[in-house]
XYZ file of C-alpha atoms in Angstrom:
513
model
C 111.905 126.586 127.235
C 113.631 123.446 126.103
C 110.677 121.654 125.766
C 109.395 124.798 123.278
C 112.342 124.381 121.573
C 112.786 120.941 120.491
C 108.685 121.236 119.832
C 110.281 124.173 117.111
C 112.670 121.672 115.626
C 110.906 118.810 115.171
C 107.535 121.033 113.936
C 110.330 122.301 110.947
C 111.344 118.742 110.425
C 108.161 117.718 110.098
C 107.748 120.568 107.380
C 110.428 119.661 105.384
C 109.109 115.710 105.270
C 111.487 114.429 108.508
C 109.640 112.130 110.797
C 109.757 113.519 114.530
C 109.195 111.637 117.672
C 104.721 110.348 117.358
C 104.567 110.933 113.649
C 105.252 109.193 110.302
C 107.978 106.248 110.351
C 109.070 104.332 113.698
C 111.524 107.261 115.240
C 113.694 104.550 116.422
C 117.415 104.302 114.307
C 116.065 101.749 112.434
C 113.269 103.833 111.281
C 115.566 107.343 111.342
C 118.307 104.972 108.701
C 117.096 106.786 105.716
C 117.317 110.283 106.449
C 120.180 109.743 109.415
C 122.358 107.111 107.959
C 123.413 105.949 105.017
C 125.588 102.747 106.080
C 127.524 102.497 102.653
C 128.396 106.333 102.537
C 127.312 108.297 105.457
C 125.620 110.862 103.624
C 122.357 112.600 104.679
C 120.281 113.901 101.725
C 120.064 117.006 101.163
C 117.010 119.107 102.482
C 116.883 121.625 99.810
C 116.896 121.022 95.672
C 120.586 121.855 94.692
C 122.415 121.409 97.221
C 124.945 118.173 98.373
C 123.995 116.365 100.904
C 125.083 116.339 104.654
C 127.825 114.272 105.943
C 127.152 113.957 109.938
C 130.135 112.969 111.987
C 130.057 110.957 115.122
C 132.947 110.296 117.587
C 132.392 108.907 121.036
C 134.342 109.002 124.495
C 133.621 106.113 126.891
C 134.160 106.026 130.128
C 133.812 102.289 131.855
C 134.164 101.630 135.363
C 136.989 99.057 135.747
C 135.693 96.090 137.528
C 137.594 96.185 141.306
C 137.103 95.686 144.442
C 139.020 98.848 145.434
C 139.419 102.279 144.211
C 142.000 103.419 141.902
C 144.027 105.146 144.303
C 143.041 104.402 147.315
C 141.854 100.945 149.670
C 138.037 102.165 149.540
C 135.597 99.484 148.712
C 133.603 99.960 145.404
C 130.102 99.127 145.957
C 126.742 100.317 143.938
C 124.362 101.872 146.046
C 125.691 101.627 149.099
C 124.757 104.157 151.847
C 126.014 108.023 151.012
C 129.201 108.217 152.171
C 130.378 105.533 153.416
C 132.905 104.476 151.274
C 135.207 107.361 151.307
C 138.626 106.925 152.965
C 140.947 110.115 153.531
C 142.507 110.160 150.284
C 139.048 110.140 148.127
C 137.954 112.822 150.937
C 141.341 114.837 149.689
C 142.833 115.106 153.174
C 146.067 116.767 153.367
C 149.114 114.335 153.772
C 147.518 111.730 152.172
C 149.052 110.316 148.755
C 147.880 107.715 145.989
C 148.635 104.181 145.764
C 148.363 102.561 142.417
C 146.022 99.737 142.403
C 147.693 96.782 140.184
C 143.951 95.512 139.118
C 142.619 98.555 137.625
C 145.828 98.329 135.391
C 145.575 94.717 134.138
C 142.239 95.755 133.356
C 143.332 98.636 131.154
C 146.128 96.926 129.416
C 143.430 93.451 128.665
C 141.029 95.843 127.540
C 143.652 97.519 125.279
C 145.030 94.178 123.782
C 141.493 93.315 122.804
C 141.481 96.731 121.379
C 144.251 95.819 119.051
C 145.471 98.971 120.963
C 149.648 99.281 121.066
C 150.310 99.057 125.151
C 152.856 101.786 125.882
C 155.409 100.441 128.400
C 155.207 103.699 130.246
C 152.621 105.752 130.640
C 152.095 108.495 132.831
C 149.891 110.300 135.255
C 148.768 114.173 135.058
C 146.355 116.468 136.591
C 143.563 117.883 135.202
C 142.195 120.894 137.661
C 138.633 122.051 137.277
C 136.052 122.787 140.103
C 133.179 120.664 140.601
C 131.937 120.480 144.719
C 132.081 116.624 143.718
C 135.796 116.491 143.018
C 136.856 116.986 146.415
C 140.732 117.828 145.657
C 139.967 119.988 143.013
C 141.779 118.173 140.217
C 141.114 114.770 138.338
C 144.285 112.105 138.071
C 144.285 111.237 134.451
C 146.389 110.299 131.406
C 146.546 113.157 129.520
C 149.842 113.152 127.277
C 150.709 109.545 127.683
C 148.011 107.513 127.982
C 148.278 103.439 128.489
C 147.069 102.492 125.121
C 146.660 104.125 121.737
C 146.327 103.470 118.242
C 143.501 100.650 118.591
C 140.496 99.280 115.896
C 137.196 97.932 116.830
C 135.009 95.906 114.679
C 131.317 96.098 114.891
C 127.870 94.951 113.131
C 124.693 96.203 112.522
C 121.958 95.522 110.283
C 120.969 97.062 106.861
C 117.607 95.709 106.396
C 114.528 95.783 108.936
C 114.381 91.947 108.914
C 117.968 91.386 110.252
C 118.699 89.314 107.291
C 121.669 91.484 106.442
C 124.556 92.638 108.471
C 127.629 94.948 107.598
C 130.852 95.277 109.315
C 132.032 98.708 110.002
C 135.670 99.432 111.926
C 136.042 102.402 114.252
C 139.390 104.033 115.161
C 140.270 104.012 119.054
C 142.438 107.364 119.709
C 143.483 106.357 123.448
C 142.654 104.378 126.609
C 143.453 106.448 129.739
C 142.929 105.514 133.543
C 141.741 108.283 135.352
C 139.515 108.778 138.541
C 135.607 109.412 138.834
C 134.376 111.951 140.395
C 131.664 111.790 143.415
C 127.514 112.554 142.684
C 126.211 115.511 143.200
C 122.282 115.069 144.117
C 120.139 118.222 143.571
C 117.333 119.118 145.513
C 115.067 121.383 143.897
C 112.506 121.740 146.670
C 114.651 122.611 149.474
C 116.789 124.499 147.048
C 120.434 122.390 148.046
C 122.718 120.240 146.380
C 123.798 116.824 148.224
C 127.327 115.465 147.828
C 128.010 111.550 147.621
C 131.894 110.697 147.412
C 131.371 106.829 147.437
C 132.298 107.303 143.605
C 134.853 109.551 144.203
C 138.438 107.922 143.315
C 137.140 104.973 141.201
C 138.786 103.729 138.720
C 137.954 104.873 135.113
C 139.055 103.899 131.661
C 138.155 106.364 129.336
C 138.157 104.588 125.506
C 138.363 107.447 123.309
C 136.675 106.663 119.508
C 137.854 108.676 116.428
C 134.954 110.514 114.825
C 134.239 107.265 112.368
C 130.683 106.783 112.547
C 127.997 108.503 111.280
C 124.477 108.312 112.784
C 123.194 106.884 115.844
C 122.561 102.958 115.090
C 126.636 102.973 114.586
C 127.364 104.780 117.579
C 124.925 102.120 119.765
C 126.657 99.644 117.739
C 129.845 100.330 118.376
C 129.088 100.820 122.220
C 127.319 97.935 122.569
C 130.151 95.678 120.512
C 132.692 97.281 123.379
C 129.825 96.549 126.075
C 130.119 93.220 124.833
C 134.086 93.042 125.204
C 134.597 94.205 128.742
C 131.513 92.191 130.008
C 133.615 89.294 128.391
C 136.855 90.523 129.909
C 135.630 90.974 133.238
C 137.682 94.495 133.113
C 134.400 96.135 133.789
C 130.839 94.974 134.123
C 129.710 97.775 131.729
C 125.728 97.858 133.328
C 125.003 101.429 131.801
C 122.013 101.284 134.420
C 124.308 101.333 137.445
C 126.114 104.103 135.699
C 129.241 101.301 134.752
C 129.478 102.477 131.154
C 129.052 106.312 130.254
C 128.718 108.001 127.050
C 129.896 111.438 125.544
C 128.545 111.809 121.840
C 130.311 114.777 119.860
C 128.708 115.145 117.182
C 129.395 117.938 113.976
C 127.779 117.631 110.224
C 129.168 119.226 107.053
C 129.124 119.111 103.400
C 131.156 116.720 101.284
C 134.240 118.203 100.634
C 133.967 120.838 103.416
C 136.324 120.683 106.249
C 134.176 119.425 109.784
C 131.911 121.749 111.481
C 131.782 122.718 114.345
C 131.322 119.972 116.736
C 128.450 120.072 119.574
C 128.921 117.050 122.896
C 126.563 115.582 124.399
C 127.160 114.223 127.819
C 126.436 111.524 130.151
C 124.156 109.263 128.027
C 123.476 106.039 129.307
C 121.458 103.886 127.530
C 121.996 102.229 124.345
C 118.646 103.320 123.129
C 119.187 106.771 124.256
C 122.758 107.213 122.510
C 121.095 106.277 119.308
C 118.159 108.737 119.920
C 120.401 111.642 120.886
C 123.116 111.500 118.299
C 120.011 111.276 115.712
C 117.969 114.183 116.797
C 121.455 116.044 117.192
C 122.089 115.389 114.084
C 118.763 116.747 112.342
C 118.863 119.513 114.825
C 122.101 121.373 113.704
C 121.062 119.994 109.544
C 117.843 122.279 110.500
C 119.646 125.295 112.287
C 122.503 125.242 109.288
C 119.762 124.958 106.808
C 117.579 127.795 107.824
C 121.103 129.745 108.495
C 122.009 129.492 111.781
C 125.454 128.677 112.980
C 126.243 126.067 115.109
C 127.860 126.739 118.794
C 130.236 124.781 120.446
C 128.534 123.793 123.027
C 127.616 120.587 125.742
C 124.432 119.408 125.491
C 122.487 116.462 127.316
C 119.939 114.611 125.924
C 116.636 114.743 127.971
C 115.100 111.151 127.078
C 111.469 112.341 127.852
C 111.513 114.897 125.419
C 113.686 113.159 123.286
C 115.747 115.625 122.276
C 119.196 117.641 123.534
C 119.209 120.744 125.401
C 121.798 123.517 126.093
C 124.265 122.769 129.130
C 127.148 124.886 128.715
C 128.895 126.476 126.164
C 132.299 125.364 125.300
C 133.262 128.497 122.800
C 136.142 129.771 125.515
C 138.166 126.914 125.907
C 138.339 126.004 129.225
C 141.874 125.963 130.944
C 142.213 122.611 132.783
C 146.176 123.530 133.822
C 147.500 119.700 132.957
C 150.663 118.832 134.992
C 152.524 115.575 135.494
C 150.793 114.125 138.650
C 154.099 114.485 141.189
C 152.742 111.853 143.826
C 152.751 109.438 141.298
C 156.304 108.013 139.207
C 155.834 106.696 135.623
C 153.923 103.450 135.081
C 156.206 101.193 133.907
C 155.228 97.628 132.228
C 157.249 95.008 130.477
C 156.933 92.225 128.051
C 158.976 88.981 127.466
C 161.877 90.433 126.781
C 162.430 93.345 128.340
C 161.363 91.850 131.822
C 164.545 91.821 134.024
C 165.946 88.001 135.187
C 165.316 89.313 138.641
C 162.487 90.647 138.892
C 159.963 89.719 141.526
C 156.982 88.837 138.608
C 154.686 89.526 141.324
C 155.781 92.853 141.307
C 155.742 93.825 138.392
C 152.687 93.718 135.158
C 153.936 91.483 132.336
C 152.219 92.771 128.942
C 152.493 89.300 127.012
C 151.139 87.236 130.773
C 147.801 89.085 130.083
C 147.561 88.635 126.230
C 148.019 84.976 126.520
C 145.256 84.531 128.892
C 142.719 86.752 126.852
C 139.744 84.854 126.590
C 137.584 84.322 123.437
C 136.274 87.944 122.159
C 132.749 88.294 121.235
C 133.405 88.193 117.236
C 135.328 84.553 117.810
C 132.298 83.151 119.754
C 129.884 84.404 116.695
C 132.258 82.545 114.189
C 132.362 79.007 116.474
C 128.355 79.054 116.819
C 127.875 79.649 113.196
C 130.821 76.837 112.771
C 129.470 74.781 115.048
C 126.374 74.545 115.416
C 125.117 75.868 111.362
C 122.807 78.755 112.562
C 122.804 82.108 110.978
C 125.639 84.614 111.243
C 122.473 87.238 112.601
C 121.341 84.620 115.046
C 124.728 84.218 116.526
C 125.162 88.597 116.597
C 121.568 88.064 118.797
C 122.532 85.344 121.095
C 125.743 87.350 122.502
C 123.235 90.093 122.955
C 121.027 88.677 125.465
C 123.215 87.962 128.306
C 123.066 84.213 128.923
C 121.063 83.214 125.600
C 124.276 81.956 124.169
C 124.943 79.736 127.171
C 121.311 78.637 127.268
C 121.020 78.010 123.651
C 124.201 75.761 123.783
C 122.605 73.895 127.113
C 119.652 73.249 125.257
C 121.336 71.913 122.243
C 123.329 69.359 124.532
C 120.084 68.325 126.314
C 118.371 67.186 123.148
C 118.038 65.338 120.102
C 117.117 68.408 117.734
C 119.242 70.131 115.234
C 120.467 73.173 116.364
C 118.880 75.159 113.082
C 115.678 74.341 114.661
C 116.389 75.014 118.212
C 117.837 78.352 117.563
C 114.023 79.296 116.475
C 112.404 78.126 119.834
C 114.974 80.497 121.922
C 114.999 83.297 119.309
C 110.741 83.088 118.391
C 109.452 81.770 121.506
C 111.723 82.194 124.550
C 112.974 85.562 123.777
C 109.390 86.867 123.022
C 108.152 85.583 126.651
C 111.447 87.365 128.387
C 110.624 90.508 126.350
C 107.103 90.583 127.516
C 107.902 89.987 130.817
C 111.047 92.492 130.920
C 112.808 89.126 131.984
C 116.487 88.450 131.839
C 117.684 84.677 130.336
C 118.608 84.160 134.375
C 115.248 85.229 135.564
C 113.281 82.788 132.885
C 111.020 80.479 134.574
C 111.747 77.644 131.900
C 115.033 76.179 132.318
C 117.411 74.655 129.850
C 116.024 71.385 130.853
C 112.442 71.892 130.942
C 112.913 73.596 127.118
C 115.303 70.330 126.208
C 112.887 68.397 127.315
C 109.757 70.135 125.365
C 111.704 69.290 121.928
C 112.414 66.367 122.955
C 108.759 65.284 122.785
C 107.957 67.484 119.467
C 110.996 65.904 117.676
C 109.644 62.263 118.669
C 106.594 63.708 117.367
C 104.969 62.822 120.527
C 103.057 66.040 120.090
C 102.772 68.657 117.931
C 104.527 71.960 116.978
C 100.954 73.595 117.996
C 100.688 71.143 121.451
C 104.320 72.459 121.915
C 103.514 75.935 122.255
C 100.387 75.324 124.605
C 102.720 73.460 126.450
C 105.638 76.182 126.641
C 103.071 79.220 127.895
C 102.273 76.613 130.582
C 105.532 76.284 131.502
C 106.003 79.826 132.174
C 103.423 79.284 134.552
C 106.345 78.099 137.135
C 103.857 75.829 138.545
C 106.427 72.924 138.802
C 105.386 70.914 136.491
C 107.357 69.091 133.538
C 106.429 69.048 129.579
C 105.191 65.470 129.547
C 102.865 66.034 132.885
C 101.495 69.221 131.224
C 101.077 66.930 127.852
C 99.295 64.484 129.746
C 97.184 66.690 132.015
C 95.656 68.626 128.921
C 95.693 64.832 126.366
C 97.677 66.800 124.002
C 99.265 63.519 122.726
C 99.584 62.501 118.851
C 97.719 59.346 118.916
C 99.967 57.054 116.196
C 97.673 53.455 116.609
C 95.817 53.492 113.363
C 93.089 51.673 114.990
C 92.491 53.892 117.791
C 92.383 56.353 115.046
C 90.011 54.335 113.012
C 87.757 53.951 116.236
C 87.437 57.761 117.132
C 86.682 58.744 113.573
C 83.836 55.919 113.601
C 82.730 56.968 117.279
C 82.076 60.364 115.597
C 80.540 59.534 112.281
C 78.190 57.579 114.480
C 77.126 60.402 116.701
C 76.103 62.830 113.333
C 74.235 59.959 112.014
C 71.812 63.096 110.414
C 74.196 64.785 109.232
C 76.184 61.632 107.456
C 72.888 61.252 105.673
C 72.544 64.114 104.771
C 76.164 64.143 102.762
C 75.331 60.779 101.221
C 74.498 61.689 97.696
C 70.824 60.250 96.063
């Protein structure tokens, strides 16, 4: 059925002139930025003569697993695919008699992801339930930060580009609502042939922050964006390794479109996304979808939705249209979380004991956007170059290793990493670490084209033998193969004779009369 359906929408789309995934324009957000997006206004043109256009509205709730070594409430190791349960003390397991104990790194983490937020840190902050039954959530209730969360009232800058050749970038700021800690809850794995569902609790109890995103964007390239700009921040941060393939750095998309003027409609979510490429996808198609069913006058349900990424489109999970009861209460196993700055720290405190707010901000480390600014300072390369070096992990630290290594100009190493390296990792599905051509082996290589030892050509036979991995260094390739310039005039002179001599016909044959 879901498979007919999204079949339905995208056949109507196709009607009405929208590209759907296998025909017409590249269905990727680039490609979907004329019909999806409109970066300076937001608006989606209209499908029918006469009428304004559509205004889609995207806000996004992310939930990032705070980098630990320990749960958030209890001394469990946190470990990625470790064996099924086996990494679940009493308290995750929801024993009677057991209670939580706060643990002190998961809220550094929050409060240095908050700062970098621009977020205001609340001094204290408090702890609620939130009950709802899932046979993964063992105690029947989630520990969150419902009505006072640890941060609020935050802004975060992000780029993306408005051309197809990268060559220009816009800045867009999104809102941040909130930044709560709360719990995850364990896996459920279903198994359809045997008819059973399988319970893992090692994720049970670890420690979340959720970043909650006002509804500021509007189409999916912002939304990836914006993600991938936070990505960026925690990676950098070290609050949380954010790898949205180990399940680090999860996506809910709610999604709603309306007409300009018209208060927001009603507002669909789409849960669990986590890819990048697959937020963009889903908060596209969701946002054609409900344009269609509006258009051809259907209403829109509030409803969660998940976004099957072979079919690439969303499909019905559960309607949301009676609001579900989640009976908040103040967690009573847990006081309030108190913090303290400068000057309201006591004289007598034990600081060990206690999380200084001003400690942490003094010690925050460069943020993604100030590392753009000091390679474009630095080193003269483009402002987009610098947004695609922070992207790759490691490029940045490679490029800058290569730069130190040798006597180029940066302007023109920055197009061996970005044209030559990057292409070979991308065919390869390679990360910077996995590349079999070091810093020093590509240092080396430009070393020899900028003496003009070889050529730019001789350079590039030289680099695809490199990723060989045989061993070998540029100038023993360079020699091996005699891809040398040859600068003695008379050796020149000599090989130019050598050959004239060996077409002796065919120099005859060019002498005039």
């Amino acid at each position: 059925m879901a498979a007919r359906g999204c079949g339905g929408v995208w056949r109507r789309a196709r009607q009405r002139g929208v590209a759907g995934p296998g025909s017409g324009p590249d269905p990727s957000p680039r490609g979907q930025r004329a019909v999806a997006c409109n970066t300076r206004g937001g608006a989606v043109p209209a499908g029918k003569s006469g009428l304004a256009p559509w205004v889609p509205v995207v806000g996004l709730e992310i939930h990032a697993q705070i980098s630990s070594n320990s749960k958030l409430f209890s001394g469990s190791q946190v470990q990625f695919a470790a064996p099924p349960n086996s990494l679940v003390s009493f308290f995750d397991a929801s024993l009677p008699g057991t209670l939580p104990v706060l643990n002190r790194r998961c809220v550094e983490a929050a409060v240095m992801t908050g700062l970098a937020l621009k977020c205001s840190i609340n001094k204290k902050s408090l702890f609620d339930r939130k009950h709802y039954f899932y046979a993964d959530l063992p105690a029947g209730y989630q520990i969150t930060q419902q009505r006072v969360p640890i941060a609020v009232n935050g802004s975060l800058s992000y780029s993306l580009c408005i051309d197809s050749k990268m060559s220009q970038m816009v800045t867009k700021i999104v809102r941040i609502k909130q930044i709560q800690l709360e719990q995850d809850s364990g896996k459920s794995l279903h198994d359809d042939t045997r008819s059973q569902t399988l319970v893992d609790l090692n994720r049970a109890g670890v420690g979340l922050m959720e970043v909650v995103m006002e509804p500021d964007m509007c189409c999916g390239e912002e939304a990836a964006a914006a993600v991938r700009e936070l990505q960026l921040i925690l990676q950098t941060l070290g609050s949380s390794q954010a790898v949205m393939a180990e399940g680090q750095l999860r996506v809910d998309a709610n999604v709603s479109v309306h007409r300009p003027g018209e208060p927001y409609g009603v507002r669909t979510e789409v849960k669990n996304i986590n890819s990048l490429r697959f937020l963009a996808k889903a908060v596209d198609y969701e946002i054609r979808r409900q344009i269609e069913e509006l258009e051809n006058g259907g209403t829109i349900l509030n409803e969660t939705r998940a976004f099957d990424s072979k079919l690439g489109c969303t499909v019905p999970m559960r309607d949301k249209e009676g609001k579900q009861d989640y009976r908040f209460m103040p967690e009573p196993n847990l006081p309030p979380l108190i913090l303290y700055d400068a000057k309201s720290l006591p004289a007598n405190m034990n600081h060990q004991q206690v999380i200084n707010i001003d400690w942490i901000h003094e010690r925050l480390p460069d943020l993604p956007s100030v590392k753009r600014e000091k390679l474009v300072e630095q080193y003269g390369i483009l402002p987009e170059h610098s947004f695609t070096l922070l992207n790759e992990d490691g490029l940045a630290e490679f490029f800058e290793s290569v730069v130190k290594q040798t006597q180029m100009e940066p302007k023109k190493v920055i197009g061996w990493i970005l044209n030559d390296l990057l292409s070979y990792l991308k065919q390869y599905s390679l990360t910077v670490k996995e590349s079999p051509v070091s810093s020093f082996l590509l240092a080396d290589l430009l070393n020899l084209l900028e003496k003009k030892e070889i050529s730019s050509t001789a350079a590039k036979q030289v680099l695809a033998e490199l990723w060989k991995g045989e061993g070998k260094t540029p100038l023993e390739i360079v020699k091996e193969q005699k891809l040398e310039l040859l600068q003695d005039q008379k050796e020149l002179e000599q090989i130019c004779q050598a050959v004239i001599d060996e077409q002796e016909n065919e120099v005859i044959m060019m002498v005039p009369g």
